[in-house]
Short mmCIF file of C-alpha atoms in Angstrom, two decimals:
data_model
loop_
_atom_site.label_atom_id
_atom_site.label_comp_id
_atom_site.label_asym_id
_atom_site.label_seq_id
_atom_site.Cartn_x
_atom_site.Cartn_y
_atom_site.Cartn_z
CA UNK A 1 20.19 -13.47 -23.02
CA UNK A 2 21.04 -10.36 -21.13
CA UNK A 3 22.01 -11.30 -17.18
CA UNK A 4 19.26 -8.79 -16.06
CA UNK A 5 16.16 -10.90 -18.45
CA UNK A 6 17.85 -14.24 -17.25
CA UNK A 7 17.25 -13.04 -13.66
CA UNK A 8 13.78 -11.53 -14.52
CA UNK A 9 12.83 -15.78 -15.87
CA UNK A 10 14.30 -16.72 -12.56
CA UNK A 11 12.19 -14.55 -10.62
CA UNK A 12 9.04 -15.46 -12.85
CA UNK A 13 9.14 -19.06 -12.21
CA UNK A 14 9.82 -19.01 -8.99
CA UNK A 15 6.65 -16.42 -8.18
CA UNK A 16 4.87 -18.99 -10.68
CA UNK A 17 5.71 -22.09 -8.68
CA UNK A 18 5.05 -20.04 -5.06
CA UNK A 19 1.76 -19.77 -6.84
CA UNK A 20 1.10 -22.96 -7.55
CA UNK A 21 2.29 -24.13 -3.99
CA UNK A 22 -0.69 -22.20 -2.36
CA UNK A 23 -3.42 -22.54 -4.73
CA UNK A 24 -5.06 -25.70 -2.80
CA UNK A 25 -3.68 -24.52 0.71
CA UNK A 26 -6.50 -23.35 3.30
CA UNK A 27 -5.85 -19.26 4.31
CA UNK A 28 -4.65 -20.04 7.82
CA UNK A 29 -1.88 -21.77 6.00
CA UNK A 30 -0.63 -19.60 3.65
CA UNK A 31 -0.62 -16.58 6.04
CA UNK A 32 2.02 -19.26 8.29
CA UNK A 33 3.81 -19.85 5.22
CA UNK A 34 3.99 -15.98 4.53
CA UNK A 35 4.80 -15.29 8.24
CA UNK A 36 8.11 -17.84 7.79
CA UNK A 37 9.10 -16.33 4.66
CA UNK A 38 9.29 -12.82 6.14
CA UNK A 39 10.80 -14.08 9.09
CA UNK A 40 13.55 -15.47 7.05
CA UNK A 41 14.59 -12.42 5.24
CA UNK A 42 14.40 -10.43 8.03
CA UNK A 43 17.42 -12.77 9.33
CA UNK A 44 19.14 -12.38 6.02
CA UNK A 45 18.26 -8.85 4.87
CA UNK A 46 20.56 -6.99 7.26
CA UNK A 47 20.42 -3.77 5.38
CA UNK A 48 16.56 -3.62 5.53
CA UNK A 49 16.37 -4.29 8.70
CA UNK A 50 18.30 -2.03 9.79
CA UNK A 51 17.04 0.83 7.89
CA UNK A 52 13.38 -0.32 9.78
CA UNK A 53 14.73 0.09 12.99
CA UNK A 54 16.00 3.39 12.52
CA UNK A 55 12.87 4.34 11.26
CA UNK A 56 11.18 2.74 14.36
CA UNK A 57 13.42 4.62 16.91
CA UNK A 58 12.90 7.58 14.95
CA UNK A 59 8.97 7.30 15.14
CA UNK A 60 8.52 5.70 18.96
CA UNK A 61 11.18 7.37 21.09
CA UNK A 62 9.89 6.44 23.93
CA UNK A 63 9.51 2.62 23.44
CA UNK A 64 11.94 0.24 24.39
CA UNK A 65 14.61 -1.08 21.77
CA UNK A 66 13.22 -4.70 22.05
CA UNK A 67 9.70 -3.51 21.93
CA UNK A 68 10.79 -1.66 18.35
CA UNK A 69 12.49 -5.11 17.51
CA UNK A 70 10.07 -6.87 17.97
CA UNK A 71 8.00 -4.54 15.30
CA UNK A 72 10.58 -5.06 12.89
CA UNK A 73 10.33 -8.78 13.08
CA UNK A 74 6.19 -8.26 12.93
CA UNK A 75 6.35 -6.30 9.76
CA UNK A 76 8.83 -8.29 8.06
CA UNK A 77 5.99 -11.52 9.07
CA UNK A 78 3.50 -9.28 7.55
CA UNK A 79 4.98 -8.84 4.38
CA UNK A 80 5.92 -12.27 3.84
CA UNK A 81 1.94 -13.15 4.37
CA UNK A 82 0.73 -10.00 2.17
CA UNK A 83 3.11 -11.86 -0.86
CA UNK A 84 1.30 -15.21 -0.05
CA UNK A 85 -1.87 -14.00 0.42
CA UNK A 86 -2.14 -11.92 -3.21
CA UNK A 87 -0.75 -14.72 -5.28
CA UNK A 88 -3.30 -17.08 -3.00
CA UNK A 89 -6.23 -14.69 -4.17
CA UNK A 90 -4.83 -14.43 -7.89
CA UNK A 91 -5.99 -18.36 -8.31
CA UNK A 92 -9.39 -17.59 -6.38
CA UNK A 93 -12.84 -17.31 -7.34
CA UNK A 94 -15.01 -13.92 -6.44
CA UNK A 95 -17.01 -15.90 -4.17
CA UNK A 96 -14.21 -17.12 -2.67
CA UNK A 97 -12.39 -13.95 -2.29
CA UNK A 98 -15.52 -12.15 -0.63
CA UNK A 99 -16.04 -15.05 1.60
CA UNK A 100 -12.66 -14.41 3.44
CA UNK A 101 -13.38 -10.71 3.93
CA UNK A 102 -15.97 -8.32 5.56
CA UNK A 103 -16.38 -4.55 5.06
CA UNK A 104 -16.87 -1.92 7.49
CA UNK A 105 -17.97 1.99 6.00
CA UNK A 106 -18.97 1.00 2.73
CA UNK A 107 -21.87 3.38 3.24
CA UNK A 108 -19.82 6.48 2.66
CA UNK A 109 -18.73 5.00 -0.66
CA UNK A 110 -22.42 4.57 -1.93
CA UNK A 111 -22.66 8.32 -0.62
CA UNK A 112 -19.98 9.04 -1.94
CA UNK A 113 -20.74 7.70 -5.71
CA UNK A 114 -24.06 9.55 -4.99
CA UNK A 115 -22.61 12.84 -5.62
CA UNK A 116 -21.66 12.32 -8.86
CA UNK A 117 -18.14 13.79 -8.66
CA UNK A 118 -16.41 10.48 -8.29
CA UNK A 119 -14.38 9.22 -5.81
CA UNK A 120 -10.52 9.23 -4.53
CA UNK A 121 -9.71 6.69 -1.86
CA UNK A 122 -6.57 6.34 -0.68
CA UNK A 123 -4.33 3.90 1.69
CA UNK A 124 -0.55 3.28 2.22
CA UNK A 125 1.82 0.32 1.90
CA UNK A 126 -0.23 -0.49 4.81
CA UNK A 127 -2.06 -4.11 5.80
CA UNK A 128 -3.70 -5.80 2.58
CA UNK A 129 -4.22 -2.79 0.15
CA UNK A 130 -3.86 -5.21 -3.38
CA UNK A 131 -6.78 -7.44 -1.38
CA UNK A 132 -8.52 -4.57 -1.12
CA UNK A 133 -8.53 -3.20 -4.71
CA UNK A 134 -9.19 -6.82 -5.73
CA UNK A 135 -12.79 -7.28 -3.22
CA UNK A 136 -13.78 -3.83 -3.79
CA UNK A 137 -14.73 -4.13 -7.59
CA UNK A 138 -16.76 -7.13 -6.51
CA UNK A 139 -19.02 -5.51 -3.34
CA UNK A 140 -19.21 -1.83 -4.55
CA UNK A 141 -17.62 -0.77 -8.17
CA UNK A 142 -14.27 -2.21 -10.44
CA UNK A 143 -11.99 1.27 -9.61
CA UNK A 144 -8.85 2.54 -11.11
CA UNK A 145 -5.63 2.14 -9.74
CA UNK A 146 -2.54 4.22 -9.88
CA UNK A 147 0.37 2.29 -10.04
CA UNK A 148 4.15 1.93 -11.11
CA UNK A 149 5.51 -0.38 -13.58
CA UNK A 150 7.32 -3.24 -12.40
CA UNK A 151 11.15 -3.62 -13.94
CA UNK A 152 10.36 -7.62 -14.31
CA UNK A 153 7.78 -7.10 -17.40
CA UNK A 154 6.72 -10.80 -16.53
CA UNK A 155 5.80 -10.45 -13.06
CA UNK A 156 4.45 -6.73 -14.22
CA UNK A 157 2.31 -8.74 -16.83
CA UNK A 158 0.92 -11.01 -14.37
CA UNK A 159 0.20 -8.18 -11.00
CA UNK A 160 -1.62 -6.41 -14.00
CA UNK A 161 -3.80 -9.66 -14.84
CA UNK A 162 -4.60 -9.90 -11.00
CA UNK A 163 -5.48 -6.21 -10.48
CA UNK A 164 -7.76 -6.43 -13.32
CA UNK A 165 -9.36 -9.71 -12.92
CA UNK A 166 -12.04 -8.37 -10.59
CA UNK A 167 -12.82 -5.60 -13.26
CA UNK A 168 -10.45 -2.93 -12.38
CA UNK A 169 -8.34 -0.70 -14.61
CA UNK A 170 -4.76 0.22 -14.19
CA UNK A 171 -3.36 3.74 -14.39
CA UNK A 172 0.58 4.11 -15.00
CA UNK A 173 2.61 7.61 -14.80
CA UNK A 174 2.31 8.39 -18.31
CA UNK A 175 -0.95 10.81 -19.27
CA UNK A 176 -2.25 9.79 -15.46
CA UNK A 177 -3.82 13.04 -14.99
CA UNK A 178 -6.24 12.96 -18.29
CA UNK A 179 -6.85 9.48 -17.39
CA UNK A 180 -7.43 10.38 -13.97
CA UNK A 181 -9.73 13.12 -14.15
CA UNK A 182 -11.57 10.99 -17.38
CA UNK A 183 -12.34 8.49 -14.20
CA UNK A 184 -13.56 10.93 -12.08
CA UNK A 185 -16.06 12.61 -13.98
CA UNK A 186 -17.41 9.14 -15.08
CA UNK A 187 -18.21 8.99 -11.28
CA UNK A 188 -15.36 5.92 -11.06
CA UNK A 189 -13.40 5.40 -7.87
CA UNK A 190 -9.62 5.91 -8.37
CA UNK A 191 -7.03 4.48 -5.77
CA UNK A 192 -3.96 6.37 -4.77
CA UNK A 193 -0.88 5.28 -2.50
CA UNK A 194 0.65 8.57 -0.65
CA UNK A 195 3.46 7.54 1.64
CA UNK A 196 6.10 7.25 -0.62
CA UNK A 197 8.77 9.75 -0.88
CA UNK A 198 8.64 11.78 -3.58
CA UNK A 199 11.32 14.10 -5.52
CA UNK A 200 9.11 15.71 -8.23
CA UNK A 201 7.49 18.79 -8.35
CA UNK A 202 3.90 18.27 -6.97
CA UNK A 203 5.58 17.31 -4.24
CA UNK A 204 4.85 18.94 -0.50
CA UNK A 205 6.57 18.56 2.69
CA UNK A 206 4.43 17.01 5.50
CA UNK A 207 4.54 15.74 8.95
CA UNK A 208 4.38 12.07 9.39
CA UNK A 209 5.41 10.92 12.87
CA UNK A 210 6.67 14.17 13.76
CA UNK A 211 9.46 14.66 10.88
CA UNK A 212 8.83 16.11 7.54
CA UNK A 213 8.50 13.84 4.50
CA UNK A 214 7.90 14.62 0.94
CA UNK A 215 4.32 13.36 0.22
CA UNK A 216 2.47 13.25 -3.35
CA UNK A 217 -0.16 16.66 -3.59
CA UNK A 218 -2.03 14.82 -6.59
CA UNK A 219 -4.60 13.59 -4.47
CA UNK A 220 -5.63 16.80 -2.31
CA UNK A 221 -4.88 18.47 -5.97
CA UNK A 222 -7.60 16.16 -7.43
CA UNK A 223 -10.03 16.26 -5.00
CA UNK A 224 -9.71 20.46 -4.80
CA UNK A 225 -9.99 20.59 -8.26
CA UNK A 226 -13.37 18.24 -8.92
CA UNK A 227 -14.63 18.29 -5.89
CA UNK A 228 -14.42 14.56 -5.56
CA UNK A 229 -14.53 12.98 -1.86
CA UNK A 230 -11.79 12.00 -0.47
CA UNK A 231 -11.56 8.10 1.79
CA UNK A 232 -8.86 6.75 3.48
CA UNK A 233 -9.23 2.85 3.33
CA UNK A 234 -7.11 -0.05 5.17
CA UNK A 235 -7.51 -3.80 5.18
CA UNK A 236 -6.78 -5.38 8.22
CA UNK A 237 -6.55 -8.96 9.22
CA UNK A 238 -8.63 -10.84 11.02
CA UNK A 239 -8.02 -14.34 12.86
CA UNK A 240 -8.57 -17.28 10.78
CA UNK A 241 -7.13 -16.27 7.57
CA UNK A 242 -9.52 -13.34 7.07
CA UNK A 243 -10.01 -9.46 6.47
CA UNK A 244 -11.92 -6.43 7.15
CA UNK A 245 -11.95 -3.79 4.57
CA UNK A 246 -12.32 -0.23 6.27
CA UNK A 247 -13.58 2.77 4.49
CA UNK A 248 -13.26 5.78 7.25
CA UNK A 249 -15.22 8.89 7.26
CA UNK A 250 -14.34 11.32 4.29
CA UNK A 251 -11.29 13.32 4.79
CA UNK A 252 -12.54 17.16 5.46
CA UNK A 253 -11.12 19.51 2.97
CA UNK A 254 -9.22 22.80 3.62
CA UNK A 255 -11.56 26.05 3.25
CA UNK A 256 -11.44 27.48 0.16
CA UNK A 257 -10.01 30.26 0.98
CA UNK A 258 -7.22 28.87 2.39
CA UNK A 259 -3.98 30.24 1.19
CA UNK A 260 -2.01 26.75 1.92
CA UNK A 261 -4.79 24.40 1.00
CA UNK A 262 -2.88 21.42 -1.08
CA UNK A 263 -0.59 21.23 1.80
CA UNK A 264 -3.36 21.31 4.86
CA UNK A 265 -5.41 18.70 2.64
CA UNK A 266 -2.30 16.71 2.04
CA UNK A 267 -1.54 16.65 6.30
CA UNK A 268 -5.20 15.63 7.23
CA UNK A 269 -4.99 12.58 4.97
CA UNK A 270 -1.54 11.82 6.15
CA UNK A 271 -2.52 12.04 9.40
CA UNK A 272 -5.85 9.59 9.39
CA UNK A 273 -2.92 7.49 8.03
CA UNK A 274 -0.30 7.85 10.85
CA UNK A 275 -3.22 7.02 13.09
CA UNK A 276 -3.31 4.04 11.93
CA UNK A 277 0.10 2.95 11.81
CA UNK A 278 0.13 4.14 15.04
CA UNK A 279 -2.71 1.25 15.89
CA UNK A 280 -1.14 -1.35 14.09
CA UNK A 281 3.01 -0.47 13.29
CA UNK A 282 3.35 -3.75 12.83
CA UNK A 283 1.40 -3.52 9.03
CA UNK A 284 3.42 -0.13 7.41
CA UNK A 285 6.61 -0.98 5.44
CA UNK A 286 9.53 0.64 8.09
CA UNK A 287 11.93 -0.74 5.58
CA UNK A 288 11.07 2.31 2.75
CA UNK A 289 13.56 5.59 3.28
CA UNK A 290 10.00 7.42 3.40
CA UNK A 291 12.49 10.42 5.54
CA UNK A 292 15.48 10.76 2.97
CA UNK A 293 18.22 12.64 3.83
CA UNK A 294 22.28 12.39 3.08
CA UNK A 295 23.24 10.52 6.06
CA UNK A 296 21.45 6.98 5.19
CA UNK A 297 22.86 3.86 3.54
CA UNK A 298 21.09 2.39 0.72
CA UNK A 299 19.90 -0.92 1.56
CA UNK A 300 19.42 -3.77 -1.01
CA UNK A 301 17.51 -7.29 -0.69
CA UNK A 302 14.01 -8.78 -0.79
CA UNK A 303 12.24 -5.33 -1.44
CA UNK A 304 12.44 -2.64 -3.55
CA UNK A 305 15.72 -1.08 -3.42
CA UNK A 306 15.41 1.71 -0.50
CA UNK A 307 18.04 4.39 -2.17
CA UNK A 308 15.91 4.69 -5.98
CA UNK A 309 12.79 6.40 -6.67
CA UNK A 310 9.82 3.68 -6.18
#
């Protein structure tokens, strides 16, 4: 057995037996086991955290260094209780998982869907997006969902069994286009994460808190190409262990004359996105090199390596 598939069974059984920790816990006290988690790598993971806070003082300036600390130590909390809270919801029942949420907007969905064209929302590593995906097949429509493979095929195999379990569909790099565009024009919703930094060649340079970052044009490609609406969604807590799904107002798109249109569509969804972080910095991951450049140290720990292509 190969040290890297050794590690990959170690990893498995210990998501396995997190799993079956929190299966008969209450919400409320998963989301404190979550918190504690986070809070403990964020005292361990040195490299991560210090990546954050660069990205923090880059972003907010103006606030004090304890103030952008204390962020830090929020989002690392946050992360832990996002971990706890999907493989909480992996062992639920629908009615259980819609009980714990509410939604806010899904009237521009239905109006949406009405159009016929199908429909693009996108979010960032921002709040509860995998609850989201998860309660959406069950109050409006299953969706697809573009994703990356996980290196650990076990604990790939079993995120793919939870996406799906509400009815959705899973859409990987390889033909994602035809697959894609085969959604759309069945009048399917298809879910799309754009703040990750990209190096490939759909790739556009946008603002996002003031400094340029390489952002994904698939989705303003998409939507200029079937005419399919574009929503930004986010799941935000709530006290008591629950959520509330938001689906915002459709993102306007660029006139079609407009000589610079995948960019301008690519800023106005960034931005309803920044606006949001903005709200709530304490949900965004501040630990992903979403700014590259040569001057940054590659961090290593609890999350995906910060230095590879994610």
């Amino acid at each position: 057995m190969s040290e890297s598939t050794a590690l990959h069974r170690v990893e498995y059984s210990a998501v396995m037996a997190v799993r079956a920790l929190v299966r008969p816990l209450p919400l409320p006290m998963v989301m404190a086991l979550g918190a504690m988690l986070g809070r403990v790598f964020h005292a361990c993971d040195r490299s991560h955290r210090r990546l954050a806070l660069q990205n923090l003082e880059a972003a907010f300036p103006a606030r004090p260094a304890r103030e952008r600390a204390a962020i830090a130590r929020d989002m690392f909390a946050h992360f832990g209780r996002l971990l706890m809270v999907l493989l909480k919801f992996s062992t639920m029942r629908p009615d259980q998982m819609l009980a714990c949420v509410e939604f806010e907007g899904t009237e521009r969905v239905r109006a949406a869907h009405a159009l016929g064209k199908g429909v693009l929302l996108y979010t960032g590593h921002f709040g509860y997006w995998e609850i989201n995906a998860l309660v959406h097949a069950l109050a409006l429509h299953p969706m697809a969902v573009l994703a990356r493979p996980l290196d650990n095929q076990k604990l790939h195999d079993l995120l793919e069994e939870v996406r799906g379990r509400t009815g959705n569909s899973v859409i990987y790099r390889k033909g994602a286009i035809r697959r894609v565009l085969r959604a759309l024009a069945s009048n399917q919703a298809v879910a799309v994460l754009i703040d990750q930094h990209i190096q490939t060649a759909d790739a556009v340079y946008v603002d996002f808190f003031n400094r340029p970052a390489a952002t994904t044009s698939a989705l303003a490609a998409l939507a200029l190409r079937t005419g399919a609406p574009v929503i930004p969604v986010f799941a935000l807590p709530l006290p008591g262990g629950r959520f509330r799904m938001v689906y915002e107002h459709a993102v306007d798109p660029p006139r079609a004359d407009d000589p610079d249109a995948l960019r301008d569509f690519t800023q106005r969804c960034t931005d309803v996105l920044e606006m949001y972080v903005r709200r709530y910095p304490g949900l965004w991951l501040w630990m992903h090199r979403r700014w590259r450049d040569a001057g940054r140290v590659p961090a290593h720990g609890m999350f995906p390596s910060a230095s590879t292509e994610e």
